[in-house]
PDB file of C-alpha atoms in Angstrom:
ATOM      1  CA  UNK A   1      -9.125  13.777 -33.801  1.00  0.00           C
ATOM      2  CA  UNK A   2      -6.332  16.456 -34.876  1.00  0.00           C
ATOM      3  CA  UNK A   3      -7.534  18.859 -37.896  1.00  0.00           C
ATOM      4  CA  UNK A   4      -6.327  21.042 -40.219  1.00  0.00           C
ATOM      5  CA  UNK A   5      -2.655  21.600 -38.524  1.00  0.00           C
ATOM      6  CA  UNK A   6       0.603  21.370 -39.831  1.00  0.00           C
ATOM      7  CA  UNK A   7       2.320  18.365 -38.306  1.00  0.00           C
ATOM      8  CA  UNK A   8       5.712  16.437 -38.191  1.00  0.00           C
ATOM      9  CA  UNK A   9       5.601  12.979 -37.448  1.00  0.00           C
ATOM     10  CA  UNK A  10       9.388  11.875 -36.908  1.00  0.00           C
ATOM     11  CA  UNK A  11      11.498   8.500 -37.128  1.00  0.00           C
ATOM     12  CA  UNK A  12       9.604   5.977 -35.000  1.00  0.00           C
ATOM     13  CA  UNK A  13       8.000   2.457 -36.635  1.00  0.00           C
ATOM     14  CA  UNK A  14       5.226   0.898 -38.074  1.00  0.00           C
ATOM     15  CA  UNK A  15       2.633   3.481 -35.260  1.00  0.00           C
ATOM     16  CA  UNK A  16       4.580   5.924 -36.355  1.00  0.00           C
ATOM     17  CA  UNK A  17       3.945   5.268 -40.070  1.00  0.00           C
ATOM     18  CA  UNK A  18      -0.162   4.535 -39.292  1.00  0.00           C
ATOM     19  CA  UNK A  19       0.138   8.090 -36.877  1.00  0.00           C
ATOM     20  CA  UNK A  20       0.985  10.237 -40.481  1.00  0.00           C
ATOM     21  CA  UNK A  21      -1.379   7.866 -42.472  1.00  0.00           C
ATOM     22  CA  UNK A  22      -4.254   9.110 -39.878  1.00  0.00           C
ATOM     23  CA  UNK A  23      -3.145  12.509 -40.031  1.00  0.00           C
ATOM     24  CA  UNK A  24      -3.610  12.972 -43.321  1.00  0.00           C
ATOM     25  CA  UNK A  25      -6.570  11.262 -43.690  1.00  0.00           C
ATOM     26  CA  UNK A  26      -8.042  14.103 -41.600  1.00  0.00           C
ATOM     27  CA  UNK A  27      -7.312  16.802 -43.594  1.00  0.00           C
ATOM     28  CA  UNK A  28      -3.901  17.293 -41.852  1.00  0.00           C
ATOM     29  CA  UNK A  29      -1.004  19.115 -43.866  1.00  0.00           C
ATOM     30  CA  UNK A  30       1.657  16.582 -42.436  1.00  0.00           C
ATOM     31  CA  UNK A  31       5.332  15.273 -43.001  1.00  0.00           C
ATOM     32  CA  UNK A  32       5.899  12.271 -42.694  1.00  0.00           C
ATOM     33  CA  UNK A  33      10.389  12.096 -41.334  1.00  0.00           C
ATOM     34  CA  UNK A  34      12.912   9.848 -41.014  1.00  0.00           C
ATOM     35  CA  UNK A  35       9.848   7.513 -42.265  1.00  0.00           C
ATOM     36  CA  UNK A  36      11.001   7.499 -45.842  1.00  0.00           C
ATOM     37  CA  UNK A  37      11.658   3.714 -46.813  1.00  0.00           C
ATOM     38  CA  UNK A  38       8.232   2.354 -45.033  1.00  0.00           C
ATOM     39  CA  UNK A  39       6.207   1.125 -47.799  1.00  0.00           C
ATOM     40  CA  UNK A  40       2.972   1.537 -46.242  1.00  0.00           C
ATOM     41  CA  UNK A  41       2.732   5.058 -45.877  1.00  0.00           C
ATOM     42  CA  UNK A  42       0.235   6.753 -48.176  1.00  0.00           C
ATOM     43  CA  UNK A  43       1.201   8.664 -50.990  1.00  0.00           C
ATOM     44  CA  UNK A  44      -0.612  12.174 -50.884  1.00  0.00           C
ATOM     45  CA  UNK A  45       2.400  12.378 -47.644  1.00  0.00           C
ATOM     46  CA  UNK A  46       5.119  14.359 -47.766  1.00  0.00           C
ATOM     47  CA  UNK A  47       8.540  13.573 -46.850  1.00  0.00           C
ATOM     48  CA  UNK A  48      11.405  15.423 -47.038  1.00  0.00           C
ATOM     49  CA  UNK A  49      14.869  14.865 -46.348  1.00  0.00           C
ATOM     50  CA  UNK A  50      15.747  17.328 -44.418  1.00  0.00           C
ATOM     51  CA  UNK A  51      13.710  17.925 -41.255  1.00  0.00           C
ATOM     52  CA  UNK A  52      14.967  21.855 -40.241  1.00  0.00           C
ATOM     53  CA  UNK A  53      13.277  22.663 -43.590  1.00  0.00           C
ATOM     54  CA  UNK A  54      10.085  21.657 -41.928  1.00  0.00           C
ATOM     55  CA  UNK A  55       9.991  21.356 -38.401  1.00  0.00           C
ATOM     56  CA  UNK A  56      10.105  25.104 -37.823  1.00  0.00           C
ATOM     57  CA  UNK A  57       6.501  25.778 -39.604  1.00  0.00           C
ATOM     58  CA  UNK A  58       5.058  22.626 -37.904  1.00  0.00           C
ATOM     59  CA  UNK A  59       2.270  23.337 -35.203  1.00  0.00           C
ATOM     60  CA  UNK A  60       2.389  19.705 -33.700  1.00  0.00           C
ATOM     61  CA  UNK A  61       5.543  17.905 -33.462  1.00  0.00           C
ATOM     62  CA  UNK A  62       4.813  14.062 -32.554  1.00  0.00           C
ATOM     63  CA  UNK A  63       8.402  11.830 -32.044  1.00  0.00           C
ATOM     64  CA  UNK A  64       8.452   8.047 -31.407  1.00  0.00           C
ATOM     65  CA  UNK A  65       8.274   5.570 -29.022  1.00  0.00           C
ATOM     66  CA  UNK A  66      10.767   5.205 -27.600  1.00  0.00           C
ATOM     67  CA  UNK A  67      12.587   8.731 -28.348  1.00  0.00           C
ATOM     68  CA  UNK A  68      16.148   7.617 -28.970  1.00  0.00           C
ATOM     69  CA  UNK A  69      17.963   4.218 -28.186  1.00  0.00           C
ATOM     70  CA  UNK A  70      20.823   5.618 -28.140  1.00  0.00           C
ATOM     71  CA  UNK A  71      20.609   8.801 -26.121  1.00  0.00           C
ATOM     72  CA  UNK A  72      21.997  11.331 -28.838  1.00  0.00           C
ATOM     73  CA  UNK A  73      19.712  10.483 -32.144  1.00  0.00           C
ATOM     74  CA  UNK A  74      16.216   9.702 -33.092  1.00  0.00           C
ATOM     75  CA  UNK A  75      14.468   6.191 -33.121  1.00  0.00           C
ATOM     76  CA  UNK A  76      13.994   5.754 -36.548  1.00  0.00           C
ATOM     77  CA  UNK A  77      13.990   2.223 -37.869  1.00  0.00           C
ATOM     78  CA  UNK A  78      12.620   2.995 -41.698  1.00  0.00           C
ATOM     79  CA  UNK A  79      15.389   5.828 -42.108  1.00  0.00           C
ATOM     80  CA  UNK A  80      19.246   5.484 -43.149  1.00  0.00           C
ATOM     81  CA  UNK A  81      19.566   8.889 -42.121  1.00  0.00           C
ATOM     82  CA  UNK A  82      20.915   9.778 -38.377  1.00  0.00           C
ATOM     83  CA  UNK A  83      19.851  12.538 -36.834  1.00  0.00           C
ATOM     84  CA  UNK A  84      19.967  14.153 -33.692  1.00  0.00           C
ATOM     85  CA  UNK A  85      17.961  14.773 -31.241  1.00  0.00           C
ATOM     86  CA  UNK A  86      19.221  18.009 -30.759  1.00  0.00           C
ATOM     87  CA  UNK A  87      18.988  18.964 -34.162  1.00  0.00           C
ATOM     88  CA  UNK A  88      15.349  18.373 -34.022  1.00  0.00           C
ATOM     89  CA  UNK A  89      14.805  20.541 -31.138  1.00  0.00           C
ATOM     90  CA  UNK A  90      16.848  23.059 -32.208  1.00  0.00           C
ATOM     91  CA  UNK A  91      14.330  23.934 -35.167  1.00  0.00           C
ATOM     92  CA  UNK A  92      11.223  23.728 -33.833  1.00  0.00           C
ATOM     93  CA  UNK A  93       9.327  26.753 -33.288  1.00  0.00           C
ATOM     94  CA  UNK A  94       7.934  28.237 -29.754  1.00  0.00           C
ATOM     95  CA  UNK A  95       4.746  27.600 -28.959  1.00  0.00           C
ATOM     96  CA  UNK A  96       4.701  24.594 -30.887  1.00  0.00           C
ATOM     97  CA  UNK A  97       3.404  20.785 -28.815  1.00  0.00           C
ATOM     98  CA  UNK A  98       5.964  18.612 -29.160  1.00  0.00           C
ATOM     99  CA  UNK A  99       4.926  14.892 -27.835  1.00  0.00           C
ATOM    100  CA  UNK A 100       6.878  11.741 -27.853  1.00  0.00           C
ATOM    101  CA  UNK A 101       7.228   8.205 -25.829  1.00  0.00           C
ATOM    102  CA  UNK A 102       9.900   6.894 -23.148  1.00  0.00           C
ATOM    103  CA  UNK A 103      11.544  10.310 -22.842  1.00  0.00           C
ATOM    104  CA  UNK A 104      14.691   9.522 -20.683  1.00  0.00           C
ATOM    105  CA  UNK A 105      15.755  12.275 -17.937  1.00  0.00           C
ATOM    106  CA  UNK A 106      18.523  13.698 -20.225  1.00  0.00           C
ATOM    107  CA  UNK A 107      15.871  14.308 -23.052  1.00  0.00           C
ATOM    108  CA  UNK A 108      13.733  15.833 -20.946  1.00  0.00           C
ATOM    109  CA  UNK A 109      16.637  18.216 -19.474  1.00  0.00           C
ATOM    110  CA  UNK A 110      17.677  18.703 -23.167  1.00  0.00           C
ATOM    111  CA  UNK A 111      13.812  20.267 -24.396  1.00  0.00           C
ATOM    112  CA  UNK A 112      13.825  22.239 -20.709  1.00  0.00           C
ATOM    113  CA  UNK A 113      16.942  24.012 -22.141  1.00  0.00           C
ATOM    114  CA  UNK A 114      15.467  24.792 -25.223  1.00  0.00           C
ATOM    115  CA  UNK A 115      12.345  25.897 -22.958  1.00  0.00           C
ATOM    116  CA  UNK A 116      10.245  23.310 -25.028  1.00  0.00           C
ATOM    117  CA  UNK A 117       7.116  21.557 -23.235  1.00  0.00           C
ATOM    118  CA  UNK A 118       7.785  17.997 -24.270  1.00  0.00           C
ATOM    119  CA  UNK A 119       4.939  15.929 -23.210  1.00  0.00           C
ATOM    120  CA  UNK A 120       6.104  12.206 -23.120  1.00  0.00           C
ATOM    121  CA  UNK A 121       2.792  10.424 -23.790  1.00  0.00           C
ATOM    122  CA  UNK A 122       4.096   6.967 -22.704  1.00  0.00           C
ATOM    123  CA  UNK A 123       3.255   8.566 -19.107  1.00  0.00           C
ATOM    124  CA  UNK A 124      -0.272   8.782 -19.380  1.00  0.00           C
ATOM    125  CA  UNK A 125      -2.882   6.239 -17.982  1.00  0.00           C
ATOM    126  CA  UNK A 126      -5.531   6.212 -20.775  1.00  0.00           C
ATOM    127  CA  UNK A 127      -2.652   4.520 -23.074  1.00  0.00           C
ATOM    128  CA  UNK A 128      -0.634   2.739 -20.409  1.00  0.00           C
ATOM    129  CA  UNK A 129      -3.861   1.100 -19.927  1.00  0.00           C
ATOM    130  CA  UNK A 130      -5.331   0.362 -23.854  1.00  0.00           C
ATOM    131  CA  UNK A 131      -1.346  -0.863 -23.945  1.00  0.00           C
ATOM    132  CA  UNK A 132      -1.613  -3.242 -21.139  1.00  0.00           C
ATOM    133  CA  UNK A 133      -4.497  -4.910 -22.878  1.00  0.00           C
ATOM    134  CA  UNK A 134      -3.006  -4.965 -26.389  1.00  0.00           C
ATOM    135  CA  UNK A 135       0.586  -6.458 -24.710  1.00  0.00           C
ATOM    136  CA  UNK A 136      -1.677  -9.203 -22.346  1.00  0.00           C
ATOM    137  CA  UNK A 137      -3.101 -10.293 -25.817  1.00  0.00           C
ATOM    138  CA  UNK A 138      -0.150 -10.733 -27.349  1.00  0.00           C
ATOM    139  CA  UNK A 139       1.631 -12.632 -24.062  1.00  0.00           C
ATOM    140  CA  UNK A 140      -1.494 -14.260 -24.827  1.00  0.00           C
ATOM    141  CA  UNK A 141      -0.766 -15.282 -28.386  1.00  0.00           C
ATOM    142  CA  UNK A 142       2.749 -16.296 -27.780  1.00  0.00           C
ATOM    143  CA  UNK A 143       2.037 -18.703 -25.469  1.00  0.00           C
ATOM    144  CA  UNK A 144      -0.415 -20.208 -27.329  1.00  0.00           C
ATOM    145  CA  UNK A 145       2.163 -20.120 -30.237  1.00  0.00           C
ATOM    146  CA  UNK A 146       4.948 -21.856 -27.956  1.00  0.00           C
ATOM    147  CA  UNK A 147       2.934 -24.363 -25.798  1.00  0.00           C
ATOM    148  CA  UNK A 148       1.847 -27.767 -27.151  1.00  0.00           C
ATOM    149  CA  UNK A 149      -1.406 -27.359 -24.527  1.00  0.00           C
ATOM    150  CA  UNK A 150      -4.384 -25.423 -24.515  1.00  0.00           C
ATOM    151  CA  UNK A 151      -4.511 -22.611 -22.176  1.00  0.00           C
ATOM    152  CA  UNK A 152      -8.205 -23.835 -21.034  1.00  0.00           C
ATOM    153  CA  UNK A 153      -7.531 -26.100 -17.809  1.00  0.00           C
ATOM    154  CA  UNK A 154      -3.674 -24.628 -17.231  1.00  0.00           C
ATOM    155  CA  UNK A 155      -2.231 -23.627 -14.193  1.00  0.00           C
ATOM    156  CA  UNK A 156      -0.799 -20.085 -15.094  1.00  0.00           C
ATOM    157  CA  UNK A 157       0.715 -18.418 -12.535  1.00  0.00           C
ATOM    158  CA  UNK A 158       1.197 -14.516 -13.057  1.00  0.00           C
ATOM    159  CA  UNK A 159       3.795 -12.222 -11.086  1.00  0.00           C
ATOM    160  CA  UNK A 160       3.085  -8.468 -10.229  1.00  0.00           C
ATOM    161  CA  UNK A 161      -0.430  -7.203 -10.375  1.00  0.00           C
ATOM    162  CA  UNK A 162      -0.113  -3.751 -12.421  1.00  0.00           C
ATOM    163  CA  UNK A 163      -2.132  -2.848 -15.526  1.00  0.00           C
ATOM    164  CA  UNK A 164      -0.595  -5.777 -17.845  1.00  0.00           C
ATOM    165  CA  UNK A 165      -1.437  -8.322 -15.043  1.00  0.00           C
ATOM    166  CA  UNK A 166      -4.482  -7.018 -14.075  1.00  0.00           C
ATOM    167  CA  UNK A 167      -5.593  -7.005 -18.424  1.00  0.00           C
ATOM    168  CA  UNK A 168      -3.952 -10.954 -18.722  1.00  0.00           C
ATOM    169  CA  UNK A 169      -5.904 -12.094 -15.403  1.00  0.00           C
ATOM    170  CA  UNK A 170      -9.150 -11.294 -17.130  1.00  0.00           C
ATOM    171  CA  UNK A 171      -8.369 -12.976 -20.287  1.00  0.00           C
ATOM    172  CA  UNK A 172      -7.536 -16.084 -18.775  1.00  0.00           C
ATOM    173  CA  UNK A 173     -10.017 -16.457 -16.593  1.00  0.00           C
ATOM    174  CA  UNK A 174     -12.335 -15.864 -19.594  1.00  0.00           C
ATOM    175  CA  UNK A 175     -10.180 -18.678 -21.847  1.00  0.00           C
ATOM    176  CA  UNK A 176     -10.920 -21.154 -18.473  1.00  0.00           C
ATOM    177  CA  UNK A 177      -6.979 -20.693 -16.989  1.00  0.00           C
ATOM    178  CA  UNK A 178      -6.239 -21.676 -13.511  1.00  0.00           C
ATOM    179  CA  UNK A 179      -4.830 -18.040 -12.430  1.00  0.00           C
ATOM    180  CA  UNK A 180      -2.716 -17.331 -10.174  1.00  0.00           C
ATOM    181  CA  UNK A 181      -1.081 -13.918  -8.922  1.00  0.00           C
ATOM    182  CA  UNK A 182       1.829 -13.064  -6.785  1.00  0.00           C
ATOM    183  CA  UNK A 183       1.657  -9.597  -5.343  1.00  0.00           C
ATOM    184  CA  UNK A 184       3.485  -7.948  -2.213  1.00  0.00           C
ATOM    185  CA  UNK A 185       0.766  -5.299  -1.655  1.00  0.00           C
ATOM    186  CA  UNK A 186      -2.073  -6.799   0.919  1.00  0.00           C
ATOM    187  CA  UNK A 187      -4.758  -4.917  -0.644  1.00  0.00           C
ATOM    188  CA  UNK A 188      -3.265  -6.365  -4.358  1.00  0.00           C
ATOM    189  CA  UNK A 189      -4.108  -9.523  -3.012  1.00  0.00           C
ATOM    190  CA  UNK A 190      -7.735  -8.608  -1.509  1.00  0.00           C
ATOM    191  CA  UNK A 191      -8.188  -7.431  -5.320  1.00  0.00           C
ATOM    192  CA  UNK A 192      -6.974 -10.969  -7.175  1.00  0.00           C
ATOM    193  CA  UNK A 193      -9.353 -12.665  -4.836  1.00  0.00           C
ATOM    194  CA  UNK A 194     -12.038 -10.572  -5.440  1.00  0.00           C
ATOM    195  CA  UNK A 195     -11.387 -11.073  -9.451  1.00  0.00           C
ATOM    196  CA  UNK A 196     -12.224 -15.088  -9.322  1.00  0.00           C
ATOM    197  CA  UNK A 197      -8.292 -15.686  -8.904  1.00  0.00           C
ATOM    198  CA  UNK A 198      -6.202 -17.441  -6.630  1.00  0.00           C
ATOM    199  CA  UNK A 199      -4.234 -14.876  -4.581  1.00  0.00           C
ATOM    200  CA  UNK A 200      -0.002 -15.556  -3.243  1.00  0.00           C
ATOM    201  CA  UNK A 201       2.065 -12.974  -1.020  1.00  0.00           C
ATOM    202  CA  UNK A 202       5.383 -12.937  -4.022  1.00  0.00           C
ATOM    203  CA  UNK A 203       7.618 -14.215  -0.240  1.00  0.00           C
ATOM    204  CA  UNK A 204       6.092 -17.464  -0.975  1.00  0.00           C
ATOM    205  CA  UNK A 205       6.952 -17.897  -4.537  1.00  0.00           C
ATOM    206  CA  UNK A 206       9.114 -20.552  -4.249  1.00  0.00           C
ATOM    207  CA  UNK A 207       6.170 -22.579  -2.670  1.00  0.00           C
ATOM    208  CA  UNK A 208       4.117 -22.661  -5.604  1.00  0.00           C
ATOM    209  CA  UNK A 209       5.813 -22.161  -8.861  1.00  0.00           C
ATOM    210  CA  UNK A 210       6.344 -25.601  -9.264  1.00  0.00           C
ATOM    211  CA  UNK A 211       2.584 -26.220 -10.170  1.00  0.00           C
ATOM    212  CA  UNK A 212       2.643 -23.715 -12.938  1.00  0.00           C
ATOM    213  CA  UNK A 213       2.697 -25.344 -16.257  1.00  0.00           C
ATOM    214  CA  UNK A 214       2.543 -20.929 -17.722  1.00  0.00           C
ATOM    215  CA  UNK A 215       4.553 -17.851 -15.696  1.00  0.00           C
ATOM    216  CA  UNK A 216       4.129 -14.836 -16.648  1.00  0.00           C
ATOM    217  CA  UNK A 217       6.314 -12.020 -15.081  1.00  0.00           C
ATOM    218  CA  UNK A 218       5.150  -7.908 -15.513  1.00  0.00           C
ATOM    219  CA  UNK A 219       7.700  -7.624 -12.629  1.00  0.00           C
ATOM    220  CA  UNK A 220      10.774  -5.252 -14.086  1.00  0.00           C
ATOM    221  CA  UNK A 221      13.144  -6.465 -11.175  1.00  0.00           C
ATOM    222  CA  UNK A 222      14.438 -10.111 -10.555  1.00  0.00           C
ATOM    223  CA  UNK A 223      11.665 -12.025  -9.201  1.00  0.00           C
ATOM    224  CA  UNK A 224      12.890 -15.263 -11.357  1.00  0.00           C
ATOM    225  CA  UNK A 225      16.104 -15.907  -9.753  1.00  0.00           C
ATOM    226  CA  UNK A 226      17.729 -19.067  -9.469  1.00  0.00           C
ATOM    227  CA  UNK A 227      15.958 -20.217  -6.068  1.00  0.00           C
ATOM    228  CA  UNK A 228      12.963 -20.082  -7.749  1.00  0.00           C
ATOM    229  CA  UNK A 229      14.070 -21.883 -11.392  1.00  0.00           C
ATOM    230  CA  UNK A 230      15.016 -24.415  -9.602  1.00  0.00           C
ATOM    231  CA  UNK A 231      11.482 -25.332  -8.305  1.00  0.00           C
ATOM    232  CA  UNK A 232      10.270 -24.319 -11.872  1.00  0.00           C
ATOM    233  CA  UNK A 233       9.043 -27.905 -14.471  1.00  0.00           C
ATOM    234  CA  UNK A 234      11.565 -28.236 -17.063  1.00  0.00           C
ATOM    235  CA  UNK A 235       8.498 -28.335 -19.563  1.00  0.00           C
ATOM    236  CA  UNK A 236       6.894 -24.889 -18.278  1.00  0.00           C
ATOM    237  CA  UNK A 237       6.971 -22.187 -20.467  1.00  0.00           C
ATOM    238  CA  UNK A 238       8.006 -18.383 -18.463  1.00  0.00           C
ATOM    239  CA  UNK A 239       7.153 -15.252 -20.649  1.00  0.00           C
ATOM    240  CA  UNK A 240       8.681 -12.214 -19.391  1.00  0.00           C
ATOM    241  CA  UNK A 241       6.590  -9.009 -20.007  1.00  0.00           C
ATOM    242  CA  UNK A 242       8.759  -6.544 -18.028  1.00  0.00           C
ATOM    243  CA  UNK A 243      11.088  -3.985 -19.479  1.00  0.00           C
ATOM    244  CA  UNK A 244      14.499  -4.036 -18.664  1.00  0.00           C
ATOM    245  CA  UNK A 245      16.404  -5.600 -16.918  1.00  0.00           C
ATOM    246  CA  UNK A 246      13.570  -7.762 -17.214  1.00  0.00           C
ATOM    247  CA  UNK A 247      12.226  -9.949 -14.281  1.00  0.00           C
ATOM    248  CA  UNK A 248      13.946 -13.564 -14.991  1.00  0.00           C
ATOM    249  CA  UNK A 249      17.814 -14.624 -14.574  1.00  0.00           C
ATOM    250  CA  UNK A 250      17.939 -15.738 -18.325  1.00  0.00           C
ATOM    251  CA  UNK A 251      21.192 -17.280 -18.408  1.00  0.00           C
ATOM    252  CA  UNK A 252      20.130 -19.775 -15.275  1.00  0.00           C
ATOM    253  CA  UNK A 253      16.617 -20.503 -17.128  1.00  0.00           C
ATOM    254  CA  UNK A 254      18.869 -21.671 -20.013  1.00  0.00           C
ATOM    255  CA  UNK A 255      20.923 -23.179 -17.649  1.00  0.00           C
ATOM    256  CA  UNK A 256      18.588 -25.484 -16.735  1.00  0.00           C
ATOM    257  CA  UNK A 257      16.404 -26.105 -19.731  1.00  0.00           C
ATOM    258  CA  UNK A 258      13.483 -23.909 -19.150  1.00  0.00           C
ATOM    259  CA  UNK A 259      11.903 -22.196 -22.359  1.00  0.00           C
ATOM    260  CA  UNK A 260      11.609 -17.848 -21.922  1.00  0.00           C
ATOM    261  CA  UNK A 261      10.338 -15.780 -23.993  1.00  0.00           C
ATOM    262  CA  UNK A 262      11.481 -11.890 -23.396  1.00  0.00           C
ATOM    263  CA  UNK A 263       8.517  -9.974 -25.052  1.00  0.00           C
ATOM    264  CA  UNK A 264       9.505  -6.227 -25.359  1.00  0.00           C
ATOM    265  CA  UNK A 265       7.056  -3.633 -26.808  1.00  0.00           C
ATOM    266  CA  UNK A 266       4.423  -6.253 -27.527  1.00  0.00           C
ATOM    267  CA  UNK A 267       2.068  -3.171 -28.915  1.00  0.00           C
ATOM    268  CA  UNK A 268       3.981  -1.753 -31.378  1.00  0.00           C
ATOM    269  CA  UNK A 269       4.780  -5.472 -32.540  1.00  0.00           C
ATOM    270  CA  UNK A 270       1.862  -7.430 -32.694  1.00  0.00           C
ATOM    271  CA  UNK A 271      -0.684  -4.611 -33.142  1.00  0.00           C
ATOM    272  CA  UNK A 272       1.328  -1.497 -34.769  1.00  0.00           C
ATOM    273  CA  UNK A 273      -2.155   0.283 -35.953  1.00  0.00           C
ATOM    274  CA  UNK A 274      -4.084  -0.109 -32.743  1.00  0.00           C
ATOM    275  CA  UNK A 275      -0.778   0.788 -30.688  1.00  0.00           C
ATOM    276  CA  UNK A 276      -0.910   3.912 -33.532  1.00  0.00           C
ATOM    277  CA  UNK A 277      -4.271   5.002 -33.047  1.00  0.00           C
ATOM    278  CA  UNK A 278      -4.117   4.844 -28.856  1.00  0.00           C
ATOM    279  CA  UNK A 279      -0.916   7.271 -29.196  1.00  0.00           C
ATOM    280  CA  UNK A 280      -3.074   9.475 -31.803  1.00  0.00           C
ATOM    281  CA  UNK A 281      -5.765   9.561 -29.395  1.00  0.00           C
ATOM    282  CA  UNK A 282      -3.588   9.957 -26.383  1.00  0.00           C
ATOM    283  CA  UNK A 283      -2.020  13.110 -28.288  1.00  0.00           C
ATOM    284  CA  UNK A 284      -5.265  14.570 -28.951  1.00  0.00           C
ATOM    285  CA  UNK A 285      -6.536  14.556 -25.301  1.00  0.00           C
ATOM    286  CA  UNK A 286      -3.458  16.105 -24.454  1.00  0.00           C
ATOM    287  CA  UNK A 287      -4.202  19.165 -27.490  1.00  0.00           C
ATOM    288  CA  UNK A 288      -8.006  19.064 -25.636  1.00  0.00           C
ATOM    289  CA  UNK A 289      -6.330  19.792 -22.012  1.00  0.00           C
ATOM    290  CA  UNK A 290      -3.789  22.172 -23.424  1.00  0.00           C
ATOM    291  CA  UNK A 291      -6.797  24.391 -25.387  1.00  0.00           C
ATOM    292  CA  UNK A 292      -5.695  23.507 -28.695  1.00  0.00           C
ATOM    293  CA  UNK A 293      -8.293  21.847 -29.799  1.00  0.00           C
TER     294      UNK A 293
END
């Protein structure tokens, strides 16, 4: 819980939005930027047009996830406006934390100049975890969406074994899934055993994809190649969790008739307020640790 500061919430989406609602809520003075057409911020928020006429009086700066798309201006979706990251930086005041998500190299190079401490809160396990569990539910609810079966009694076959696999293993072996996980990490395997699934070194892909009627990849390299399409049913379903480039040749899988689904940023999409509140809470763990709070 953050109280009584002044903060900027800037650009981002629908967390974003449910971040200033919070804020304000607990007796925050907060402005709410680049946020301006979203219709379900609350009212008692201010939002100005301008953000150097703020930023520079703001004790807590919080930007979105991700930062930019674009490398040179803020994320922000509900805005017409453009504006720079740069800008931003360039008004707010020493001393003050500045937070935000997916902070790319040149970003972080960019607040180093200015001798800002920009804290990118995508990097921290208590919300890469709480994310990995909102993203396997809603892997979860797309297949369900997309498959004409019931995941009870399927053969899903999962590839990688980091937090999001880890989260979807134990939510289909509660539904009553056949699991299996491909790993390259010896001890990973020891560990899917030891969870009640069935265990594959990823060499010997090829050798058993062609029994899974689900794949899931949280692999973000190409573990989906054509070698291993080919093997693939032409009525199995492949829903690719990893960011970019993404773990599946997608032009071969439409090649040959197999249905993928790329889901990116399945928090912010198919739970914005719970994706909101783990990034509030993440933020005000890292106010606790710096003696802010």
């Amino acid at each position: 819980m953050i109280q009584y500061k002044t903060i900027a919430v800037v650009g981002g989406d629908l967390r974003q939005a449910h971040i200033a609602n919070r804020l304000v809520e607990q007796g925050n003075r907060v402005y709410a930027l680049l946020l301006e057409n979203n219709a379900t911020l609350r009212p008692e928020l201010s939002c100005p047009d301008d953000p150097a006429e703020v930023l520079p009086e703001c004790d807590v700066v919080i930007f979105p996830l991700p930062l930019t798309t674009d490398e040179a201006t803020v994320n922000a979706p509900f805005s017409q406006k453009r504006v720079f990251v740069k800008e931003c930086f360039d008004c707010i005041r020493p001393g003050a934390a500045v937070f935000a998500g997916k902070v790319s190299p040149a970003m972080q190079e960019l607040a180093a100049k200015k001798e800002m401490a920009l804290a990118d809160y995508l990097k921290r396990e208590e919300l890469a975890v709480k994310n990995a569990v909102i993203t396997a539910e809603g892997a979860i609810a797309i297949a369900m969406e997309e498959m004409p079966t019931a995941l009870f009694g399927s053969k899903c076959l999962i590839t990688g074994h980091g937090r999001i696999s880890r989260a979807l293993m134990r939510v289909l072996n509660a539904m009553g899934a056949q699991v299996t996980v491909a790993a390259r990490k010896y001890g990973d395997l020891a560990w899917i055993e030891a969870e009640g699934c069935h265990a594959i070194h990823i060499a010997s892909l090829a050798e058993h994809v062609g029994r899974a009627d689900l794949v899931f990849n949280t692999v973000p390299a190409c573990v989906l190649g054509r070698e291993i399409l080919s093997k693939l049913r032409k009525d199995a379903l492949i829903i690719d969790l990893a960011s970019k480039p993404g773990g599946v040749e997608f032009d071969t899988a439409r090649e040959l008739g197999i249905k993928t689904v790329w889901a990116l940023s399945l928090p912010g999409k198919c739970a914005p307020i719970s994706a909101g509140d783990i990034i509030l809470e993440t933020i005000g763990n890292c106010l606790a640790e710096q003696g802010v709070l």
